[in-house]
PDB file of C-alpha atoms in Angstrom:
ATOM      1  CA  UNK A   1      80.456 102.751  81.190  1.00 49.00           C
ATOM      2  CA  UNK A   2      83.178 103.831  83.564  1.00 55.00           C
ATOM      3  CA  UNK A   3      82.476 107.034  85.581  1.00 63.00           C
ATOM      4  CA  UNK A   4      85.016 109.849  85.851  1.00 83.00           C
ATOM      5  CA  UNK A   5      86.551 109.128  89.295  1.00 92.00           C
ATOM      6  CA  UNK A   6      88.559 111.393  91.574  1.00 95.00           C
ATOM      7  CA  UNK A   7      91.602 109.894  93.222  1.00 97.00           C
ATOM      8  CA  UNK A   8      94.839 111.100  94.842  1.00 96.00           C
ATOM      9  CA  UNK A   9      98.264 109.613  95.133  1.00 97.00           C
ATOM     10  CA  UNK A  10     100.734 110.340  97.800  1.00 97.00           C
ATOM     11  CA  UNK A  11     103.751 108.853  99.581  1.00 97.00           C
ATOM     12  CA  UNK A  12     107.496 108.150  99.225  1.00 92.00           C
ATOM     13  CA  UNK A  13     107.869 104.397  99.087  1.00 95.00           C
ATOM     14  CA  UNK A  14     108.130 101.504  96.709  1.00 95.00           C
ATOM     15  CA  UNK A  15     105.375  99.376  98.228  1.00 97.00           C
ATOM     16  CA  UNK A  16     101.947 100.326  96.768  1.00 98.00           C
ATOM     17  CA  UNK A  17      98.739 100.445  98.816  1.00 98.00           C
ATOM     18  CA  UNK A  18      95.362 101.093  97.163  1.00 98.00           C
ATOM     19  CA  UNK A  19      92.649 102.427  99.595  1.00 98.00           C
ATOM     20  CA  UNK A  20      88.885 101.904  98.921  1.00 98.00           C
ATOM     21  CA  UNK A  21      86.498 103.625 101.273  1.00 98.00           C
ATOM     22  CA  UNK A  22      83.106 102.540 102.474  1.00 98.00           C
ATOM     23  CA  UNK A  23      79.460 103.645 101.973  1.00 97.00           C
ATOM     24  CA  UNK A  24      78.573 107.275 102.604  1.00 96.00           C
ATOM     25  CA  UNK A  25      82.255 108.142 102.642  1.00 98.00           C
ATOM     26  CA  UNK A  26      85.210 109.219 100.405  1.00 98.00           C
ATOM     27  CA  UNK A  27      88.951 108.950 100.062  1.00 98.00           C
ATOM     28  CA  UNK A  28      89.166 111.655 102.746  1.00 97.00           C
ATOM     29  CA  UNK A  29      88.353 108.876 105.330  1.00 98.00           C
ATOM     30  CA  UNK A  30      91.801 107.415 104.720  1.00 98.00           C
ATOM     31  CA  UNK A  31      93.822 110.565 105.276  1.00 97.00           C
ATOM     32  CA  UNK A  32      94.428 110.213 109.016  1.00 97.00           C
ATOM     33  CA  UNK A  33      96.123 106.922 108.283  1.00 98.00           C
ATOM     34  CA  UNK A  34      97.814 107.863 105.085  1.00 98.00           C
ATOM     35  CA  UNK A  35      99.504 110.840 106.770  1.00 98.00           C
ATOM     36  CA  UNK A  36     101.120 108.279 109.158  1.00 98.00           C
ATOM     37  CA  UNK A  37     102.220 105.999 106.292  1.00 98.00           C
ATOM     38  CA  UNK A  38     103.385 108.715 103.894  1.00 97.00           C
ATOM     39  CA  UNK A  39     107.126 108.183 104.526  1.00 95.00           C
ATOM     40  CA  UNK A  40     107.058 104.499 103.523  1.00 96.00           C
ATOM     41  CA  UNK A  41     104.494 103.802 100.898  1.00 98.00           C
ATOM     42  CA  UNK A  42     103.223 104.776  97.494  1.00 98.00           C
ATOM     43  CA  UNK A  43      99.464 105.197  98.134  1.00 98.00           C
ATOM     44  CA  UNK A  44      96.443 105.730  96.009  1.00 98.00           C
ATOM     45  CA  UNK A  45      92.992 106.482  97.413  1.00 98.00           C
ATOM     46  CA  UNK A  46      89.945 106.647  95.160  1.00 98.00           C
ATOM     47  CA  UNK A  47      86.443 108.181  95.479  1.00 98.00           C
ATOM     48  CA  UNK A  48      83.954 105.611  94.299  1.00 97.00           C
ATOM     49  CA  UNK A  49      81.344 106.682  91.812  1.00 94.00           C
ATOM     50  CA  UNK A  50      78.888 109.016  93.276  1.00 94.00           C
ATOM     51  CA  UNK A  51      81.124 109.784  96.295  1.00 96.00           C
ATOM     52  CA  UNK A  52      83.523 112.642  97.153  1.00 95.00           C
ATOM     53  CA  UNK A  53      84.634 114.462  94.106  1.00 94.00           C
ATOM     54  CA  UNK A  54      83.866 111.646  91.661  1.00 95.00           C
ATOM     55  CA  UNK A  55      81.149 112.035  89.056  1.00 88.00           C
ATOM     56  CA  UNK A  56      77.586 111.879  90.435  1.00 80.00           C
ATOM     57  CA  UNK A  57      75.610 108.613  90.062  1.00 68.00           C
ATOM     58  CA  UNK A  58      71.920 108.075  90.652  1.00 65.00           C
ATOM     59  CA  UNK A  59      71.336 104.770  88.862  1.00 72.00           C
ATOM     60  CA  UNK A  60      71.817 101.205  90.175  1.00 82.00           C
ATOM     61  CA  UNK A  61      75.371 100.354  91.080  1.00 93.00           C
ATOM     62  CA  UNK A  62      77.071  97.007  91.365  1.00 95.00           C
ATOM     63  CA  UNK A  63      80.207  95.893  93.203  1.00 97.00           C
ATOM     64  CA  UNK A  64      81.537  94.659  89.861  1.00 97.00           C
ATOM     65  CA  UNK A  65      81.158  98.246  88.399  1.00 95.00           C
ATOM     66  CA  UNK A  66      83.175  99.692  91.317  1.00 96.00           C
ATOM     67  CA  UNK A  67      85.937  97.109  90.810  1.00 97.00           C
ATOM     68  CA  UNK A  68      86.003  97.805  86.989  1.00 96.00           C
ATOM     69  CA  UNK A  69      86.332 101.577  87.643  1.00 95.00           C
ATOM     70  CA  UNK A  70      89.258 100.920  89.989  1.00 96.00           C
ATOM     71  CA  UNK A  71      90.972  98.501  87.711  1.00 97.00           C
ATOM     72  CA  UNK A  72      90.968 101.177  84.918  1.00 95.00           C
ATOM     73  CA  UNK A  73      92.641 103.588  87.381  1.00 96.00           C
ATOM     74  CA  UNK A  74      95.271 100.960  88.282  1.00 97.00           C
ATOM     75  CA  UNK A  75      96.067 100.542  84.611  1.00 97.00           C
ATOM     76  CA  UNK A  76      96.297 104.251  84.014  1.00 95.00           C
ATOM     77  CA  UNK A  77      98.559 104.782  86.914  1.00 96.00           C
ATOM     78  CA  UNK A  78     100.502 101.652  86.502  1.00 97.00           C
ATOM     79  CA  UNK A  79      99.678 100.959  90.084  1.00 98.00           C
ATOM     80  CA  UNK A  80     100.177  97.142  90.413  1.00 97.00           C
ATOM     81  CA  UNK A  81     100.874  94.866  91.926  1.00 98.00           C
ATOM     82  CA  UNK A  82      99.568  96.512  95.101  1.00 98.00           C
ATOM     83  CA  UNK A  83      98.124  95.757  98.427  1.00 98.00           C
ATOM     84  CA  UNK A  84      94.440  96.659  98.400  1.00 98.00           C
ATOM     85  CA  UNK A  85      92.827  97.924 101.651  1.00 99.00           C
ATOM     86  CA  UNK A  86      89.031  98.121 101.611  1.00 98.00           C
ATOM     87  CA  UNK A  87      86.839  99.425 104.345  1.00 98.00           C
ATOM     88  CA  UNK A  88      83.254  98.328 104.895  1.00 98.00           C
ATOM     89  CA  UNK A  89      81.624  98.565 101.379  1.00 98.00           C
ATOM     90  CA  UNK A  90      85.262  98.990 100.074  1.00 98.00           C
ATOM     91  CA  UNK A  91      85.959  95.524 101.486  1.00 98.00           C
ATOM     92  CA  UNK A  92      83.425  94.011  99.058  1.00 98.00           C
ATOM     93  CA  UNK A  93      85.063  95.942  96.254  1.00 98.00           C
ATOM     94  CA  UNK A  94      88.451  94.621  97.300  1.00 98.00           C
ATOM     95  CA  UNK A  95      87.133  91.038  97.391  1.00 98.00           C
ATOM     96  CA  UNK A  96      85.772  91.574  93.936  1.00 98.00           C
ATOM     97  CA  UNK A  97      89.142  92.690  92.671  1.00 98.00           C
ATOM     98  CA  UNK A  98      90.588  89.566  94.253  1.00 98.00           C
ATOM     99  CA  UNK A  99      88.218  87.547  92.087  1.00 98.00           C
ATOM    100  CA  UNK A 100      88.510  89.585  88.844  1.00 98.00           C
ATOM    101  CA  UNK A 101      92.136  90.563  88.755  1.00 97.00           C
ATOM    102  CA  UNK A 102      94.230  88.694  91.426  1.00 98.00           C
ATOM    103  CA  UNK A 103      97.391  89.345  89.403  1.00 97.00           C
ATOM    104  CA  UNK A 104      97.095  93.028  90.224  1.00 98.00           C
ATOM    105  CA  UNK A 105      97.133  92.334  94.020  1.00 98.00           C
ATOM    106  CA  UNK A 106     100.009  91.480  96.201  1.00 98.00           C
ATOM    107  CA  UNK A 107      97.848  91.162  99.341  1.00 98.00           C
ATOM    108  CA  UNK A 108      94.524  92.336 100.694  1.00 99.00           C
ATOM    109  CA  UNK A 109      93.477  94.199 103.886  1.00 99.00           C
ATOM    110  CA  UNK A 110      89.842  93.934 104.854  1.00 99.00           C
ATOM    111  CA  UNK A 111      88.913  96.729 107.374  1.00 99.00           C
ATOM    112  CA  UNK A 112      85.634  96.091 109.240  1.00 98.00           C
ATOM    113  CA  UNK A 113      84.554  94.736 105.873  1.00 98.00           C
ATOM    114  CA  UNK A 114      81.205  94.112 104.344  1.00 98.00           C
ATOM    115  CA  UNK A 115      80.055  90.450 104.904  1.00 98.00           C
ATOM    116  CA  UNK A 116      81.899  87.958 102.735  1.00 98.00           C
ATOM    117  CA  UNK A 117      78.614  86.114 102.028  1.00 98.00           C
ATOM    118  CA  UNK A 118      76.667  89.293 101.158  1.00 96.00           C
ATOM    119  CA  UNK A 119      74.348  91.396 103.261  1.00 92.00           C
ATOM    120  CA  UNK A 120      70.737  90.378 104.095  1.00 86.00           C
ATOM    121  CA  UNK A 121      67.806  92.491 102.968  1.00 83.00           C
ATOM    122  CA  UNK A 122      67.677  96.078 104.319  1.00 81.00           C
ATOM    123  CA  UNK A 123      64.769  98.098 105.492  1.00 86.00           C
ATOM    124  CA  UNK A 124      65.046 100.603 102.669  1.00 86.00           C
ATOM    125  CA  UNK A 125      62.390 102.932 104.091  1.00 89.00           C
ATOM    126  CA  UNK A 126      64.678 103.327 107.154  1.00 89.00           C
ATOM    127  CA  UNK A 127      67.653 104.031 104.910  1.00 90.00           C
ATOM    128  CA  UNK A 128      65.600 106.638 103.144  1.00 91.00           C
ATOM    129  CA  UNK A 129      64.972 108.403 106.479  1.00 93.00           C
ATOM    130  CA  UNK A 130      68.668 108.436 107.180  1.00 91.00           C
ATOM    131  CA  UNK A 131      69.668 110.229 104.002  1.00 89.00           C
ATOM    132  CA  UNK A 132      66.683 112.649 104.037  1.00 92.00           C
ATOM    133  CA  UNK A 133      67.339 114.066 107.467  1.00 94.00           C
ATOM    134  CA  UNK A 134      70.824 115.530 108.207  1.00 93.00           C
ATOM    135  CA  UNK A 135      70.446 115.162 111.937  1.00 95.00           C
ATOM    136  CA  UNK A 136      69.634 111.491 111.656  1.00 95.00           C
ATOM    137  CA  UNK A 137      72.546 111.113 109.251  1.00 95.00           C
ATOM    138  CA  UNK A 138      74.798 112.766 111.815  1.00 95.00           C
ATOM    139  CA  UNK A 139      73.557 110.563 114.591  1.00 96.00           C
ATOM    140  CA  UNK A 140      74.075 107.494 112.514  1.00 96.00           C
ATOM    141  CA  UNK A 141      77.597 108.539 111.698  1.00 97.00           C
ATOM    142  CA  UNK A 142      78.398 109.103 115.327  1.00 97.00           C
ATOM    143  CA  UNK A 143      77.010 105.660 116.140  1.00 97.00           C
ATOM    144  CA  UNK A 144      79.688 103.989 114.000  1.00 98.00           C
ATOM    145  CA  UNK A 145      82.415 105.618 116.072  1.00 98.00           C
ATOM    146  CA  UNK A 146      83.610 104.325 119.498  1.00 98.00           C
ATOM    147  CA  UNK A 147      86.227 106.953 119.797  1.00 98.00           C
ATOM    148  CA  UNK A 148      85.589 110.672 119.805  1.00 95.00           C
ATOM    149  CA  UNK A 149      87.065 112.633 116.926  1.00 96.00           C
ATOM    150  CA  UNK A 150      87.694 116.347 116.584  1.00 95.00           C
ATOM    151  CA  UNK A 151      84.834 118.664 115.611  1.00 96.00           C
ATOM    152  CA  UNK A 152      86.697 119.559 112.359  1.00 96.00           C
ATOM    153  CA  UNK A 153      87.138 115.960 111.320  1.00 96.00           C
ATOM    154  CA  UNK A 154      83.525 115.147 112.238  1.00 96.00           C
ATOM    155  CA  UNK A 155      82.417 118.118 109.991  1.00 96.00           C
ATOM    156  CA  UNK A 156      84.459 116.716 107.106  1.00 97.00           C
ATOM    157  CA  UNK A 157      83.003 113.153 107.549  1.00 97.00           C
ATOM    158  CA  UNK A 158      79.442 114.491 107.571  1.00 96.00           C
ATOM    159  CA  UNK A 159      80.170 116.479 104.454  1.00 96.00           C
ATOM    160  CA  UNK A 160      81.318 113.268 102.780  1.00 97.00           C
ATOM    161  CA  UNK A 161      78.121 111.526 103.847  1.00 96.00           C
ATOM    162  CA  UNK A 162      76.045 114.305 102.393  1.00 95.00           C
ATOM    163  CA  UNK A 163      77.923 114.221  99.059  1.00 94.00           C
ATOM    164  CA  UNK A 164      77.318 110.442  98.831  1.00 95.00           C
ATOM    165  CA  UNK A 165      73.760 110.218 100.041  1.00 93.00           C
ATOM    166  CA  UNK A 166      72.398 109.588  96.505  1.00 93.00           C
ATOM    167  CA  UNK A 167      74.358 106.367  96.277  1.00 94.00           C
ATOM    168  CA  UNK A 168      73.829 105.141  99.829  1.00 94.00           C
ATOM    169  CA  UNK A 169      70.845 102.981  99.006  1.00 93.00           C
ATOM    170  CA  UNK A 170      72.171 101.779  95.500  1.00 94.00           C
ATOM    171  CA  UNK A 171      75.435 100.724  97.329  1.00 96.00           C
ATOM    172  CA  UNK A 172      73.465  99.000 100.050  1.00 95.00           C
ATOM    173  CA  UNK A 173      71.474  97.085  97.466  1.00 94.00           C
ATOM    174  CA  UNK A 174      74.677  96.075  95.709  1.00 96.00           C
ATOM    175  CA  UNK A 175      75.937  94.487  98.939  1.00 96.00           C
ATOM    176  CA  UNK A 176      72.984  92.117  98.957  1.00 96.00           C
ATOM    177  CA  UNK A 177      73.872  90.707  95.521  1.00 95.00           C
ATOM    178  CA  UNK A 178      77.439  89.465  96.185  1.00 97.00           C
ATOM    179  CA  UNK A 179      78.754  86.344  97.734  1.00 98.00           C
ATOM    180  CA  UNK A 180      82.539  85.672  97.888  1.00 98.00           C
ATOM    181  CA  UNK A 181      82.347  82.759 100.394  1.00 98.00           C
ATOM    182  CA  UNK A 182      82.941  80.092  97.794  1.00 97.00           C
ATOM    183  CA  UNK A 183      85.483  82.109  95.829  1.00 98.00           C
ATOM    184  CA  UNK A 184      87.744  83.101  98.753  1.00 98.00           C
ATOM    185  CA  UNK A 185      89.578  79.755  98.645  1.00 98.00           C
ATOM    186  CA  UNK A 186      91.043  80.611  95.153  1.00 98.00           C
ATOM    187  CA  UNK A 187      92.837  83.732  96.418  1.00 98.00           C
ATOM    188  CA  UNK A 188      96.196  82.388  97.542  1.00 98.00           C
ATOM    189  CA  UNK A 189      97.707  85.631  98.641  1.00 98.00           C
ATOM    190  CA  UNK A 190      98.044  87.139 102.190  1.00 98.00           C
ATOM    191  CA  UNK A 191      94.996  88.664 103.691  1.00 99.00           C
ATOM    192  CA  UNK A 192      94.759  90.742 106.832  1.00 99.00           C
ATOM    193  CA  UNK A 193      91.265  91.011 108.407  1.00 99.00           C
ATOM    194  CA  UNK A 194      91.174  94.022 110.688  1.00 98.00           C
ATOM    195  CA  UNK A 195      88.237  94.522 113.001  1.00 98.00           C
ATOM    196  CA  UNK A 196      87.442  97.293 115.489  1.00 98.00           C
ATOM    197  CA  UNK A 197      86.779  95.737 118.894  1.00 98.00           C
ATOM    198  CA  UNK A 198      83.704  97.864 119.413  1.00 98.00           C
ATOM    199  CA  UNK A 199      82.321  97.801 115.860  1.00 98.00           C
ATOM    200  CA  UNK A 200      78.509  98.289 116.054  1.00 97.00           C
ATOM    201  CA  UNK A 201      78.030  97.747 112.327  1.00 96.00           C
ATOM    202  CA  UNK A 202      79.887  94.505 111.440  1.00 97.00           C
ATOM    203  CA  UNK A 203      79.896  91.775 114.060  1.00 97.00           C
ATOM    204  CA  UNK A 204      83.069  90.000 115.072  1.00 98.00           C
ATOM    205  CA  UNK A 205      81.624  86.726 113.941  1.00 98.00           C
ATOM    206  CA  UNK A 206      81.629  88.059 110.304  1.00 98.00           C
ATOM    207  CA  UNK A 207      85.304  89.051 110.525  1.00 98.00           C
ATOM    208  CA  UNK A 208      86.090  85.634 111.978  1.00 98.00           C
ATOM    209  CA  UNK A 209      84.190  83.931 109.128  1.00 98.00           C
ATOM    210  CA  UNK A 210      86.075  86.024 106.515  1.00 98.00           C
ATOM    211  CA  UNK A 211      89.469  85.127 108.110  1.00 98.00           C
ATOM    212  CA  UNK A 212      88.551  81.437 108.048  1.00 98.00           C
ATOM    213  CA  UNK A 213      87.522  81.363 104.449  1.00 98.00           C
ATOM    214  CA  UNK A 214      90.655  82.920 102.982  1.00 98.00           C
ATOM    215  CA  UNK A 215      93.519  80.295 102.984  1.00 98.00           C
ATOM    216  CA  UNK A 216      96.272  82.743 104.060  1.00 98.00           C
ATOM    217  CA  UNK A 217      94.336  85.162 106.311  1.00 98.00           C
ATOM    218  CA  UNK A 218      94.881  86.405 109.746  1.00 98.00           C
ATOM    219  CA  UNK A 219      92.594  88.400 112.021  1.00 98.00           C
ATOM    220  CA  UNK A 220      93.628  91.373 114.127  1.00 98.00           C
ATOM    221  CA  UNK A 221      91.234  92.926 116.606  1.00 98.00           C
ATOM    222  CA  UNK A 222      91.996  96.711 117.147  1.00 98.00           C
ATOM    223  CA  UNK A 223      91.155  97.641 120.790  1.00 98.00           C
ATOM    224  CA  UNK A 224      88.817 100.578 121.552  1.00 97.00           C
ATOM    225  CA  UNK A 225      87.936 101.110 117.867  1.00 98.00           C
ATOM    226  CA  UNK A 226      84.508 101.134 116.387  1.00 98.00           C
ATOM    227  CA  UNK A 227      83.664 100.599 112.672  1.00 98.00           C
ATOM    228  CA  UNK A 228      86.308 103.148 111.409  1.00 98.00           C
ATOM    229  CA  UNK A 229      89.708 102.300 112.840  1.00 98.00           C
ATOM    230  CA  UNK A 230      91.634 104.285 110.151  1.00 98.00           C
ATOM    231  CA  UNK A 231      89.945 107.388 111.713  1.00 98.00           C
ATOM    232  CA  UNK A 232      89.452 106.327 115.302  1.00 98.00           C
ATOM    233  CA  UNK A 233      92.854 104.765 116.102  1.00 98.00           C
ATOM    234  CA  UNK A 234      95.000 105.876 113.151  1.00 98.00           C
ATOM    235  CA  UNK A 235      98.341 105.314 114.902  1.00 98.00           C
ATOM    236  CA  UNK A 236      97.453 101.699 115.755  1.00 98.00           C
ATOM    237  CA  UNK A 237      95.918 101.206 112.256  1.00 98.00           C
ATOM    238  CA  UNK A 238      99.063 102.443 110.482  1.00 98.00           C
ATOM    239  CA  UNK A 239     101.424 100.399 112.519  1.00 98.00           C
ATOM    240  CA  UNK A 240      99.268  97.321 111.890  1.00 98.00           C
ATOM    241  CA  UNK A 241      99.420  97.977 108.135  1.00 98.00           C
ATOM    242  CA  UNK A 242     103.257  98.488 108.346  1.00 98.00           C
ATOM    243  CA  UNK A 243     103.728  95.200 110.114  1.00 98.00           C
ATOM    244  CA  UNK A 244     101.560  93.231 107.749  1.00 98.00           C
ATOM    245  CA  UNK A 245     103.233  94.658 104.600  1.00 98.00           C
ATOM    246  CA  UNK A 246     106.650  94.038 106.151  1.00 97.00           C
ATOM    247  CA  UNK A 247     105.678  90.417 106.589  1.00 97.00           C
ATOM    248  CA  UNK A 248     104.959  89.904 102.834  1.00 96.00           C
TER     249      UNK A 248
END
């Protein structure tokens, strides 16, 4: 059953961009980049189930469920065809959309994305420790950033982590059950793989693998950025998105 999801739509353009956030996050994580794109694009950012202002979720979650939730919003908003941009966990959801409903997509942007072949097993006891201790959670969040952000922004990012802590482990489990490596060749639309140069979460080799498996993909390395370029280097991120969409 579809959960009641929060989303917001902004911008003044014809080209549509759908933004899907990562684990322990929300649509708020896209705002620094969206502000810089507001004059040119019609943008929609969604809070995945259990995250941000969306309905709480404590049961098992699948990447397929996330994709189904978003497809329903796209239908409600008549928001297709669009370019989908997925960050981290959201990259897996974007790749699922490319499998389930490619006609809804004009192109795909994968931002420091989850592994195309699925994640290996996690140490769930360690993940439990992260979500039970706010200081450990804050330290883990800071470890994903290679660029210092303002205290106000960091406070907002941590608040999003705390709101989404109940779905951190279910989402992590979901990432171990998907594998898009054999399905990528069927997606014949442009794909941009964006990778922070200093990402400590997803290795460059995974971004390179993803770019190799999609037939019409290119890889862009964003200097200085860690795992969250839309937050860490928003000017560069926004300009890279502009250039990619202008090339379509």
